[in-house]
PDB file of C-alpha atoms in Angstrom:
ATOM      1  CA  UNK A 234      12.114 -11.744   9.439  1.00  0.00           C
ATOM      2  CA  UNK A 235      14.571 -12.110   6.668  1.00  0.00           C
ATOM      3  CA  UNK A 236      13.716 -14.355   4.055  1.00  0.00           C
ATOM      4  CA  UNK A 237      15.470 -15.717   1.084  1.00  0.00           C
ATOM      5  CA  UNK A 238      13.836 -15.836  -2.441  1.00  0.00           C
ATOM      6  CA  UNK A 239      13.179 -19.576  -3.393  1.00  0.00           C
ATOM      7  CA  UNK A 240      13.001 -20.701   0.352  1.00  0.00           C
ATOM      8  CA  UNK A 241      10.581 -23.390   0.511  1.00  0.00           C
ATOM      9  CA  UNK A 242       6.938 -21.497   0.743  1.00  0.00           C
ATOM     10  CA  UNK A 243       8.021 -18.445  -0.700  1.00  0.00           C
ATOM     11  CA  UNK A 244       6.998 -17.473  -4.267  1.00  0.00           C
ATOM     12  CA  UNK A 245       7.663 -14.092  -5.438  1.00  0.00           C
ATOM     13  CA  UNK A 246       4.668 -12.445  -7.836  1.00  0.00           C
ATOM     14  CA  UNK A 247       5.317 -10.032 -10.523  1.00  0.00           C
ATOM     15  CA  UNK A 248       3.215  -7.249  -9.220  1.00  0.00           C
ATOM     16  CA  UNK A 249       3.234  -3.854  -7.687  1.00  0.00           C
ATOM     17  CA  UNK A 250       1.110  -1.735  -5.452  1.00  0.00           C
ATOM     18  CA  UNK A 251      -1.451   0.197  -5.386  1.00  0.00           C
ATOM     19  CA  UNK A 252      -3.312  -2.612  -7.354  1.00  0.00           C
ATOM     20  CA  UNK A 253      -2.256  -6.150  -7.167  1.00  0.00           C
ATOM     21  CA  UNK A 254      -4.143  -8.896  -8.757  1.00  0.00           C
ATOM     22  CA  UNK A 255      -3.050 -12.743  -8.562  1.00  0.00           C
ATOM     23  CA  UNK A 256      -4.427 -16.075  -9.105  1.00  0.00           C
ATOM     24  CA  UNK A 257      -3.382 -18.468  -6.360  1.00  0.00           C
ATOM     25  CA  UNK A 258      -3.757 -22.426  -6.645  1.00  0.00           C
ATOM     26  CA  UNK A 259      -5.063 -24.948  -4.207  1.00  0.00           C
ATOM     27  CA  UNK A 260      -2.979 -25.274  -1.251  1.00  0.00           C
ATOM     28  CA  UNK A 261      -2.801 -25.750   2.618  1.00  0.00           C
ATOM     29  CA  UNK A 262      -4.701 -23.969   5.162  1.00  0.00           C
ATOM     30  CA  UNK A 263      -2.850 -21.226   6.687  1.00  0.00           C
ATOM     31  CA  UNK A 264      -1.473 -19.538   3.678  1.00  0.00           C
ATOM     32  CA  UNK A 265      -0.972 -15.860   3.232  1.00  0.00           C
ATOM     33  CA  UNK A 266      -0.292 -13.417   0.430  1.00  0.00           C
ATOM     34  CA  UNK A 267       2.111 -10.797   1.695  1.00  0.00           C
ATOM     35  CA  UNK A 268       2.907  -7.296   0.083  1.00  0.00           C
ATOM     36  CA  UNK A 269       6.316  -5.402   0.609  1.00  0.00           C
ATOM     37  CA  UNK A 270       4.133  -2.495   1.703  1.00  0.00           C
ATOM     38  CA  UNK A 271       3.492  -0.984   4.959  1.00  0.00           C
ATOM     39  CA  UNK A 272       0.279  -2.047   6.682  1.00  0.00           C
ATOM     40  CA  UNK A 273      -1.564   1.468   6.895  1.00  0.00           C
ATOM     41  CA  UNK A 274      -5.299   2.812   6.598  1.00  0.00           C
ATOM     42  CA  UNK A 275      -6.789   2.460   3.103  1.00  0.00           C
ATOM     43  CA  UNK A 276      -6.038  -0.977   2.130  1.00  0.00           C
ATOM     44  CA  UNK A 277      -8.582  -3.374   0.702  1.00  0.00           C
ATOM     45  CA  UNK A 278      -8.644  -6.820  -0.403  1.00  0.00           C
ATOM     46  CA  UNK A 279     -10.962  -9.058  -2.431  1.00  0.00           C
ATOM     47  CA  UNK A 280     -10.977 -12.796  -2.668  1.00  0.00           C
ATOM     48  CA  UNK A 281     -13.126 -14.264  -5.680  1.00  0.00           C
ATOM     49  CA  UNK A 282     -15.186 -10.845  -5.551  1.00  0.00           C
ATOM     50  CA  UNK A 283     -15.801 -10.879  -1.838  1.00  0.00           C
ATOM     51  CA  UNK A 284     -14.211  -8.336   0.211  1.00  0.00           C
ATOM     52  CA  UNK A 285     -11.906  -9.740   3.024  1.00  0.00           C
ATOM     53  CA  UNK A 286     -10.083  -8.255   5.827  1.00  0.00           C
ATOM     54  CA  UNK A 287      -6.140  -7.061   5.559  1.00  0.00           C
ATOM     55  CA  UNK A 288      -4.083  -8.547   8.172  1.00  0.00           C
ATOM     56  CA  UNK A 289      -0.580  -7.617   9.266  1.00  0.00           C
ATOM     57  CA  UNK A 290       2.090  -9.822   8.386  1.00  0.00           C
ATOM     58  CA  UNK A 291       5.534  -9.933   9.944  1.00  0.00           C
ATOM     59  CA  UNK A 292       4.769  -6.891  12.112  1.00  0.00           C
ATOM     60  CA  UNK A 293       4.056  -4.376   9.603  1.00  0.00           C
ATOM     61  CA  UNK A 294       3.248  -5.707   6.007  1.00  0.00           C
ATOM     62  CA  UNK A 295       0.012  -6.230   4.409  1.00  0.00           C
ATOM     63  CA  UNK A 296      -1.152  -9.555   4.224  1.00  0.00           C
ATOM     64  CA  UNK A 297      -3.975 -11.577   3.033  1.00  0.00           C
ATOM     65  CA  UNK A 298      -5.110 -14.660   4.018  1.00  0.00           C
ATOM     66  CA  UNK A 299      -5.590 -17.128   1.100  1.00  0.00           C
ATOM     67  CA  UNK A 300      -8.192 -20.084   0.918  1.00  0.00           C
ATOM     68  CA  UNK A 301      -7.412 -23.651   0.301  1.00  0.00           C
ATOM     69  CA  UNK A 302      -9.009 -23.581  -3.286  1.00  0.00           C
ATOM     70  CA  UNK A 303      -7.828 -21.949  -6.384  1.00  0.00           C
ATOM     71  CA  UNK A 304      -8.882 -18.424  -6.134  1.00  0.00           C
ATOM     72  CA  UNK A 305      -8.260 -15.031  -7.642  1.00  0.00           C
ATOM     73  CA  UNK A 306      -7.224 -12.199  -5.086  1.00  0.00           C
ATOM     74  CA  UNK A 307      -7.229  -8.674  -5.490  1.00  0.00           C
ATOM     75  CA  UNK A 308      -5.589  -5.946  -3.196  1.00  0.00           C
ATOM     76  CA  UNK A 309      -5.371  -2.013  -3.637  1.00  0.00           C
ATOM     77  CA  UNK A 310      -5.013   1.011  -1.549  1.00  0.00           C
ATOM     78  CA  UNK A 311      -6.766   4.374  -1.760  1.00  0.00           C
ATOM     79  CA  UNK A 312      -4.389   7.213  -2.289  1.00  0.00           C
ATOM     80  CA  UNK A 313      -6.661  10.071  -2.464  1.00  0.00           C
ATOM     81  CA  UNK A 314      -6.073  11.244   1.423  1.00  0.00           C
ATOM     82  CA  UNK A 315      -2.352  10.852   0.718  1.00  0.00           C
ATOM     83  CA  UNK A 316      -2.319  12.928  -2.426  1.00  0.00           C
ATOM     84  CA  UNK A 317      -4.408  15.598  -0.983  1.00  0.00           C
ATOM     85  CA  UNK A 318      -2.424  15.901   2.200  1.00  0.00           C
ATOM     86  CA  UNK A 319       0.858  15.878   0.183  1.00  0.00           C
ATOM     87  CA  UNK A 320      -0.826  18.851  -1.776  1.00  0.00           C
ATOM     88  CA  UNK A 321      -1.524  20.551   1.462  1.00  0.00           C
ATOM     89  CA  UNK A 322       2.138  20.212   2.454  1.00  0.00           C
ATOM     90  CA  UNK A 323       3.294  21.648  -0.918  1.00  0.00           C
ATOM     91  CA  UNK A 324       1.119  24.510  -0.759  1.00  0.00           C
ATOM     92  CA  UNK A 325       2.087  25.062   3.055  1.00  0.00           C
ATOM     93  CA  UNK A 326       6.152  24.929   1.871  1.00  0.00           C
ATOM     94  CA  UNK A 327       5.621  27.219  -0.978  1.00  0.00           C
ATOM     95  CA  UNK A 328       3.726  29.873   1.253  1.00  0.00           C
ATOM     96  CA  UNK A 329       6.701  29.532   3.760  1.00  0.00           C
ATOM     97  CA  UNK A 330       9.156  30.028   1.092  1.00  0.00           C
ATOM     98  CA  UNK A 331       7.381  32.813  -0.619  1.00  0.00           C
ATOM     99  CA  UNK A 332       6.972  34.476   2.880  1.00  0.00           C
ATOM    100  CA  UNK A 333      10.512  34.392   3.970  1.00  0.00           C
ATOM    101  CA  UNK A 334      11.808  36.237   0.990  1.00  0.00           C
ATOM    102  CA  UNK A 335      12.475  39.825   1.946  1.00  0.00           C
ATOM    103  CA  UNK A 336      11.114  42.532   0.490  1.00  0.00           C
ATOM    104  CA  UNK A 337      12.922  45.180  -1.573  1.00  0.00           C
ATOM    105  CA  UNK A 338      12.995  48.392   0.519  1.00  0.00           C
ATOM    106  CA  UNK A 339      13.939  51.867  -1.204  1.00  0.00           C
ATOM    107  CA  UNK A 340      16.136  53.971   1.066  1.00  0.00           C
TER     108      UNK A 340
END
């Protein structure tokens, strides 16, 4: 849903994927750290060094459940598969481009 920065319960954090590390203070139960990134395979999260499950927030964003105690939360995404697929796409596009160029024929 549309959310205004500074609204009650919303606290922006200076961080950017693919690696985000924040320290959260004590607070009520049911808090969620939400990243403005699409929830897709490859995301991993740790709270105080223990791996936790990624949850879907607001229908499509990456979320991590935050405990009631002060904790360190780290979230990262592995981009190895994505980079490999992008290289394969670039190779396929280059191959298509090179084979589409007509050859010079002598009469």
